[in-house]
Every structure is written in structure tokens, then in C-alpha cells.
Amino acid sequence: QSVPGKTSTSTHDAGQQTCRLFIGVATLKSNVTLTSSVTTSIAVNGMDLVKHKGGCHCEAVRFEVWSSPDLHVFHCNCSICTKKQNHHFIVPKNHFTLLQGLDNLTTYSFNTHVAQHTFCKTCGVQSFYTPRSNPDGYGIAPHCLDPGTVRSVTVEKFCGEKWEESMQAHKTIRDMS
């Protein structure tokens, strides 16, 4: 399925959020701090953002994140993303708030130690992490979002096996945080 005139690289199951359309890329770039617990949607630089909430399986870790309702998700094939089947979308740090569970998080890092693979100590689910590509942002697992706020998901393959080469060639990933 795809929208006429648009290209879809693949489909992606994001948990219970099953109604999907495929749209173009949206880039998040803002100096706005998003802290209101009352607001559920805003516009930043002409782009609509919604407050998504989510967390791990046991719900010890909960977060909220401001992002487009139309998610641009990366499917990376680096060694750890392949083992974890890590699909993620990237947001700036000021669009993310950890609501609970700081003491329930543990972190794994390797190689350059830039990426911080954070996961719940109880259930083992990684609902977000600090990606090597965007250390000033977060990679959010779309399948860890609560149902009801995602309108569509576009999945883009990223060649993490050749990380340095892929980062130089990529036109948008650095601007996402």
C-alpha cells in the first residue's frame, strides 16, 4: 500500500497501531522546550507535533515524546540493531521526557561508546536509547508507544554495517535531533 506519488521502502508493524499510510520525510528541528502536561498537540516550524506516550512491557519505564503523528522510522542493520531488531525514530532531547523509571534503567554500550542502549532492568525492553548518529537526541521504538497517536509510519533502511559511509551519504538523519 502506498499513497500515489510517494515511495514506500517497506511496511512496519508498530504494535497495536495498525492503520498506516506512507508519506514523505519530516524533519524535526526546534528550539522549543515542550513541558506542558495539558497540551496534546502543537505546531513547530509549520509542522504538527503530538504528544506520544509509551514505555516498556512491565510499565516500570514510562516516557512522553513530542513528534509528528507521521513517523519516519529507521531500520538499521548494524550488529546490535540486527540482534535487537531495533527500529526507531529520532527526536531532539528537548522533545523527550522520562516520566518514571530512571532507577529501573540500565545501559549497554560498546565500540565507540557514543550510543547508549538503555533498557528496563525488569522486562529487558529498550523503549528508547541514545543513538550514535544523534547523541544529542533519542531513538524511540515506535512499537513501545501507546496506541492512538500514530497516524502513519514510513520505514527507511539504514546500512549500519557500513556506518561511517552511510552517515556521510545520508541527507537527513543528522538534522533529526
PDB file of C-alpha atoms in Angstrom:
ATOM      1  CA  GLN A   1       0.000   0.000   0.000  1.00  0.00           C
ATOM      2  CA  SER A   2       1.212   3.486  -0.719  1.00  0.00           C
ATOM      3  CA  VAL A   3      -0.002   6.989  -1.399  1.00  0.00           C
ATOM      4  CA  PRO A   4       0.128   7.832  -5.137  1.00  0.00           C
ATOM      5  CA  GLY A   5       3.348   9.642  -5.977  1.00  0.00           C
ATOM      6  CA  LYS A   6       5.107   8.525  -2.795  1.00  0.00           C
ATOM      7  CA  THR A   7       7.581   5.680  -2.371  1.00  0.00           C
ATOM      8  CA  SER A   8       7.443   3.224   0.494  1.00  0.00           C
ATOM      9  CA  THR A   9      10.521   1.193   1.387  1.00  0.00           C
ATOM     10  CA  SER A  10       8.633  -1.350   3.499  1.00  0.00           C
ATOM     11  CA  THR A  11       5.767  -1.821   5.897  1.00  0.00           C
ATOM     12  CA  HIS A  12       6.262  -1.923   9.648  1.00  0.00           C
ATOM     13  CA  ASP A  13       4.138  -3.247  12.480  1.00  0.00           C
ATOM     14  CA  ALA A  14       4.176  -0.740  15.334  1.00  0.00           C
ATOM     15  CA  GLY A  15       2.229  -2.801  17.839  1.00  0.00           C
ATOM     16  CA  GLN A  16      -1.477  -2.116  18.161  1.00  0.00           C
ATOM     17  CA  GLN A  17      -1.274   0.931  15.892  1.00  0.00           C
ATOM     18  CA  THR A  18      -2.128  -0.864  12.654  1.00  0.00           C
ATOM     19  CA  CYS A  19      -3.765   1.690  10.339  1.00  0.00           C
ATOM     20  CA  ARG A  20      -0.889   3.026   8.244  1.00  0.00           C
ATOM     21  CA  LEU A  21      -0.341   5.308   5.272  1.00  0.00           C
ATOM     22  CA  PHE A  22       3.040   6.053   3.769  1.00  0.00           C
ATOM     23  CA  ILE A  23       4.140   9.663   3.448  1.00  0.00           C
ATOM     24  CA  GLY A  24       7.292  11.689   2.878  1.00  0.00           C
ATOM     25  CA  VAL A  25      10.046  12.583   5.335  1.00  0.00           C
ATOM     26  CA  ALA A  26       9.503  15.151   8.078  1.00  0.00           C
ATOM     27  CA  THR A  27      12.481  16.715   9.828  1.00  0.00           C
ATOM     28  CA  LEU A  28      12.203  17.903  13.438  1.00  0.00           C
ATOM     29  CA  LYS A  29      14.311  20.919  14.279  1.00  0.00           C
ATOM     30  CA  SER A  30      13.256  23.284  17.029  1.00  0.00           C
ATOM     31  CA  ASN A  31      14.455  25.333  19.966  1.00  0.00           C
ATOM     32  CA  VAL A  32      11.107  24.971  21.732  1.00  0.00           C
ATOM     33  CA  THR A  33      11.057  23.261  25.135  1.00  0.00           C
ATOM     34  CA  LEU A  34       7.952  21.124  25.440  1.00  0.00           C
ATOM     35  CA  THR A  35       6.899  20.650  29.037  1.00  0.00           C
ATOM     36  CA  SER A  36       3.136  21.195  29.274  1.00  0.00           C
ATOM     37  CA  SER A  37       1.277  18.163  30.580  1.00  0.00           C
ATOM     38  CA  VAL A  38      -2.025  19.633  29.342  1.00  0.00           C
ATOM     39  CA  THR A  39      -1.123  20.210  25.682  1.00  0.00           C
ATOM     40  CA  THR A  40      -1.570  17.231  23.366  1.00  0.00           C
ATOM     41  CA  SER A  41      -0.635  18.808  20.018  1.00  0.00           C
ATOM     42  CA  ILE A  42       1.296  21.858  18.813  1.00  0.00           C
ATOM     43  CA  ALA A  43       2.834  23.243  15.633  1.00  0.00           C
ATOM     44  CA  VAL A  44       6.591  23.862  15.457  1.00  0.00           C
ATOM     45  CA  ASN A  45       8.118  25.440  12.342  1.00  0.00           C
ATOM     46  CA  GLY A  46       4.875  24.729  10.487  1.00  0.00           C
ATOM     47  CA  MET A  47       4.834  21.028  11.374  1.00  0.00           C
ATOM     48  CA  ASP A  48       2.235  19.462  13.643  1.00  0.00           C
ATOM     49  CA  LEU A  49       3.601  17.595  16.648  1.00  0.00           C
ATOM     50  CA  VAL A  50       1.649  15.374  19.003  1.00  0.00           C
ATOM     51  CA  LYS A  51       2.456  14.081  22.448  1.00  0.00           C
ATOM     52  CA  HIS A  52       3.068  10.345  22.266  1.00  0.00           C
ATOM     53  CA  LYS A  53       3.326   8.362  25.496  1.00  0.00           C
ATOM     54  CA  GLY A  54       4.931   4.979  25.856  1.00  0.00           C
ATOM     55  CA  GLY A  55       7.111   2.680  27.870  1.00  0.00           C
ATOM     56  CA  CYS A  56       8.467  -0.788  28.437  1.00  0.00           C
ATOM     57  CA  HIS A  57       6.486  -4.030  28.777  1.00  0.00           C
ATOM     58  CA  CYS A  58       6.234  -4.055  32.593  1.00  0.00           C
ATOM     59  CA  GLU A  59       5.474  -0.290  32.612  1.00  0.00           C
ATOM     60  CA  ALA A  60       8.218   0.465  35.119  1.00  0.00           C
ATOM     61  CA  VAL A  61       9.666   2.858  32.496  1.00  0.00           C
ATOM     62  CA  ARG A  62       7.287   5.472  31.064  1.00  0.00           C
ATOM     63  CA  PHE A  63       8.029   8.450  28.822  1.00  0.00           C
ATOM     64  CA  GLU A  64       6.416  11.053  26.622  1.00  0.00           C
ATOM     65  CA  VAL A  65       7.798  12.358  23.367  1.00  0.00           C
ATOM     66  CA  TRP A  66       6.751  15.136  21.001  1.00  0.00           C
ATOM     67  CA  SER A  67       6.893  14.075  17.377  1.00  0.00           C
ATOM     68  CA  SER A  68       4.901  14.111  14.188  1.00  0.00           C
ATOM     69  CA  PRO A  69       1.950  11.713  14.114  1.00  0.00           C
ATOM     70  CA  ASP A  70       3.579  10.503  10.859  1.00  0.00           C
ATOM     71  CA  LEU A  71       6.725   8.675  11.979  1.00  0.00           C
ATOM     72  CA  HIS A  72       9.898   8.274   9.912  1.00  0.00           C
ATOM     73  CA  VAL A  73      11.412   5.068  11.290  1.00  0.00           C
ATOM     74  CA  PHE A  74      14.908   3.735  10.620  1.00  0.00           C
ATOM     75  CA  HIS A  75      15.583   0.017  10.182  1.00  0.00           C
ATOM     76  CA  CYS A  76      19.313  -0.340  10.825  1.00  0.00           C
ATOM     77  CA  ASN A  77      21.360  -3.457  10.069  1.00  0.00           C
ATOM     78  CA  CYS A  78      24.337  -2.811  12.361  1.00  0.00           C
ATOM     79  CA  SER A  79      25.274  -5.689  14.667  1.00  0.00           C
ATOM     80  CA  ILE A  80      23.246  -4.610  17.704  1.00  0.00           C
ATOM     81  CA  CYS A  81      20.206  -3.349  15.804  1.00  0.00           C
ATOM     82  CA  THR A  82      20.075  -6.664  13.938  1.00  0.00           C
ATOM     83  CA  LYS A  83      20.198  -8.661  17.190  1.00  0.00           C
ATOM     84  CA  LYS A  84      17.571  -6.440  18.870  1.00  0.00           C
ATOM     85  CA  GLN A  85      15.504  -5.874  15.719  1.00  0.00           C
ATOM     86  CA  ASN A  86      15.806  -2.200  16.592  1.00  0.00           C
ATOM     87  CA  HIS A  87      13.511   0.082  14.615  1.00  0.00           C
ATOM     88  CA  HIS A  88      13.473   3.674  15.836  1.00  0.00           C
ATOM     89  CA  PHE A  89      12.575   7.262  15.021  1.00  0.00           C
ATOM     90  CA  ILE A  90      14.773  10.139  16.163  1.00  0.00           C
ATOM     91  CA  VAL A  91      13.771  13.184  18.206  1.00  0.00           C
ATOM     92  CA  PRO A  92      15.757  16.021  19.821  1.00  0.00           C
ATOM     93  CA  LYS A  93      16.409  15.616  23.561  1.00  0.00           C
ATOM     94  CA  ASN A  94      14.135  18.560  24.381  1.00  0.00           C
ATOM     95  CA  HIS A  95      11.200  16.668  22.809  1.00  0.00           C
ATOM     96  CA  PHE A  96      11.583  13.747  25.252  1.00  0.00           C
ATOM     97  CA  THR A  97      10.606  13.459  28.926  1.00  0.00           C
ATOM     98  CA  LEU A  98      11.188  10.413  31.112  1.00  0.00           C
ATOM     99  CA  LEU A  99       8.076  10.230  33.302  1.00  0.00           C
ATOM    100  CA  GLN A 100       9.127   7.346  35.550  1.00  0.00           C
ATOM    101  CA  GLY A 101      11.637   4.555  35.889  1.00  0.00           C
ATOM    102  CA  LEU A 102      15.055   6.225  35.952  1.00  0.00           C
ATOM    103  CA  ASP A 103      16.189   3.801  38.672  1.00  0.00           C
ATOM    104  CA  ASN A 104      14.856   0.883  36.619  1.00  0.00           C
ATOM    105  CA  LEU A 105      17.041   1.662  33.585  1.00  0.00           C
ATOM    106  CA  THR A 106      20.387   0.115  32.768  1.00  0.00           C
ATOM    107  CA  THR A 107      22.678   0.883  29.841  1.00  0.00           C
ATOM    108  CA  TYR A 108      24.839  -1.135  27.473  1.00  0.00           C
ATOM    109  CA  SER A 109      27.462   0.439  25.214  1.00  0.00           C
ATOM    110  CA  PHE A 110      30.258  -0.909  23.029  1.00  0.00           C
ATOM    111  CA  ASN A 111      32.762   0.100  20.329  1.00  0.00           C
ATOM    112  CA  THR A 112      32.789   3.950  20.329  1.00  0.00           C
ATOM    113  CA  HIS A 113      30.530   4.082  23.445  1.00  0.00           C
ATOM    114  CA  VAL A 114      28.632   7.012  21.904  1.00  0.00           C
ATOM    115  CA  ALA A 115      25.409   5.046  21.552  1.00  0.00           C
ATOM    116  CA  GLN A 116      23.819   4.338  24.918  1.00  0.00           C
ATOM    117  CA  HIS A 117      21.482   1.340  24.659  1.00  0.00           C
ATOM    118  CA  THR A 118      19.152   1.907  27.607  1.00  0.00           C
ATOM    119  CA  PHE A 119      16.689  -0.771  28.673  1.00  0.00           C
ATOM    120  CA  CYS A 120      14.439  -1.779  31.573  1.00  0.00           C
ATOM    121  CA  LYS A 121      16.147  -3.905  34.245  1.00  0.00           C
ATOM    122  CA  THR A 122      12.921  -5.810  34.902  1.00  0.00           C
ATOM    123  CA  CYS A 123      11.498  -6.739  31.483  1.00  0.00           C
ATOM    124  CA  GLY A 124      14.531  -6.039  29.256  1.00  0.00           C
ATOM    125  CA  VAL A 125      12.668  -3.845  26.767  1.00  0.00           C
ATOM    126  CA  GLN A 126      14.522  -0.967  25.121  1.00  0.00           C
ATOM    127  CA  SER A 127      11.855   1.665  24.520  1.00  0.00           C
ATOM    128  CA  PHE A 128      14.368   4.432  23.763  1.00  0.00           C
ATOM    129  CA  TYR A 129      18.128   4.934  23.536  1.00  0.00           C
ATOM    130  CA  THR A 130      20.786   7.493  22.602  1.00  0.00           C
ATOM    131  CA  PRO A 131      21.868   6.701  19.030  1.00  0.00           C
ATOM    132  CA  ARG A 132      25.413   7.081  17.750  1.00  0.00           C
ATOM    133  CA  SER A 133      24.063   9.053  14.789  1.00  0.00           C
ATOM    134  CA  ASN A 134      22.329  11.585  17.043  1.00  0.00           C
ATOM    135  CA  PRO A 135      23.934  11.692  20.509  1.00  0.00           C
ATOM    136  CA  ASP A 136      22.009  14.919  21.178  1.00  0.00           C
ATOM    137  CA  GLY A 137      18.696  13.133  20.640  1.00  0.00           C
ATOM    138  CA  TYR A 138      16.870   9.897  21.320  1.00  0.00           C
ATOM    139  CA  GLY A 139      15.918   6.927  19.193  1.00  0.00           C
ATOM    140  CA  ILE A 140      12.378   5.945  20.140  1.00  0.00           C
ATOM    141  CA  ALA A 141      10.967   2.462  19.486  1.00  0.00           C
ATOM    142  CA  PRO A 142       7.607   3.060  17.775  1.00  0.00           C
ATOM    143  CA  HIS A 143       6.277  -0.305  18.990  1.00  0.00           C
ATOM    144  CA  CYS A 144       6.654   0.974  22.575  1.00  0.00           C
ATOM    145  CA  LEU A 145       4.233   3.877  22.032  1.00  0.00           C
ATOM    146  CA  ASP A 146       0.744   3.697  23.476  1.00  0.00           C
ATOM    147  CA  PRO A 147      -1.972   3.279  20.804  1.00  0.00           C
ATOM    148  CA  GLY A 148      -3.873   6.240  19.409  1.00  0.00           C
ATOM    149  CA  THR A 149      -1.366   8.941  18.407  1.00  0.00           C
ATOM    150  CA  VAL A 150       0.455   7.488  15.389  1.00  0.00           C
ATOM    151  CA  ARG A 151      -1.161   8.215  12.038  1.00  0.00           C
ATOM    152  CA  SER A 152       1.421   6.603   9.742  1.00  0.00           C
ATOM    153  CA  VAL A 153       4.862   5.022   9.670  1.00  0.00           C
ATOM    154  CA  THR A 154       7.437   5.192   6.885  1.00  0.00           C
ATOM    155  CA  VAL A 155      10.388   2.824   7.269  1.00  0.00           C
ATOM    156  CA  GLU A 156      13.785   3.651   5.782  1.00  0.00           C
ATOM    157  CA  LYS A 157      16.589   1.111   5.668  1.00  0.00           C
ATOM    158  CA  PHE A 158      19.911   2.378   7.036  1.00  0.00           C
ATOM    159  CA  CYS A 159      23.130   0.450   6.338  1.00  0.00           C
ATOM    160  CA  GLY A 160      24.656   0.312   9.801  1.00  0.00           C
ATOM    161  CA  GLU A 161      27.106  -2.374   8.664  1.00  0.00           C
ATOM    162  CA  LYS A 162      28.901   0.477   6.852  1.00  0.00           C
ATOM    163  CA  TRP A 163      28.042   3.131   9.442  1.00  0.00           C
ATOM    164  CA  GLU A 164      30.620   5.824   8.589  1.00  0.00           C
ATOM    165  CA  GLU A 165      29.932   5.615   4.845  1.00  0.00           C
ATOM    166  CA  SER A 166      26.168   5.614   5.398  1.00  0.00           C
ATOM    167  CA  MET A 167      26.281   8.654   7.690  1.00  0.00           C
ATOM    168  CA  GLN A 168      28.226  10.685   5.125  1.00  0.00           C
ATOM    169  CA  ALA A 169      25.741   9.782   2.403  1.00  0.00           C
ATOM    170  CA  HIS A 170      22.593  10.338   4.481  1.00  0.00           C
ATOM    171  CA  LYS A 171      20.909  13.677   3.886  1.00  0.00           C
ATOM    172  CA  THR A 172      18.519  13.954   6.847  1.00  0.00           C
ATOM    173  CA  ILE A 173      19.484  11.807   9.823  1.00  0.00           C
ATOM    174  CA  ARG A 174      21.834  14.377  11.434  1.00  0.00           C
ATOM    175  CA  ASP A 175      19.143  17.082  11.286  1.00  0.00           C
ATOM    176  CA  MET A 176      16.637  14.992  13.231  1.00  0.00           C
ATOM    177  CA  SER A 177      17.962  15.944  16.659  1.00  0.00           C
TER     178      SER A 177
END
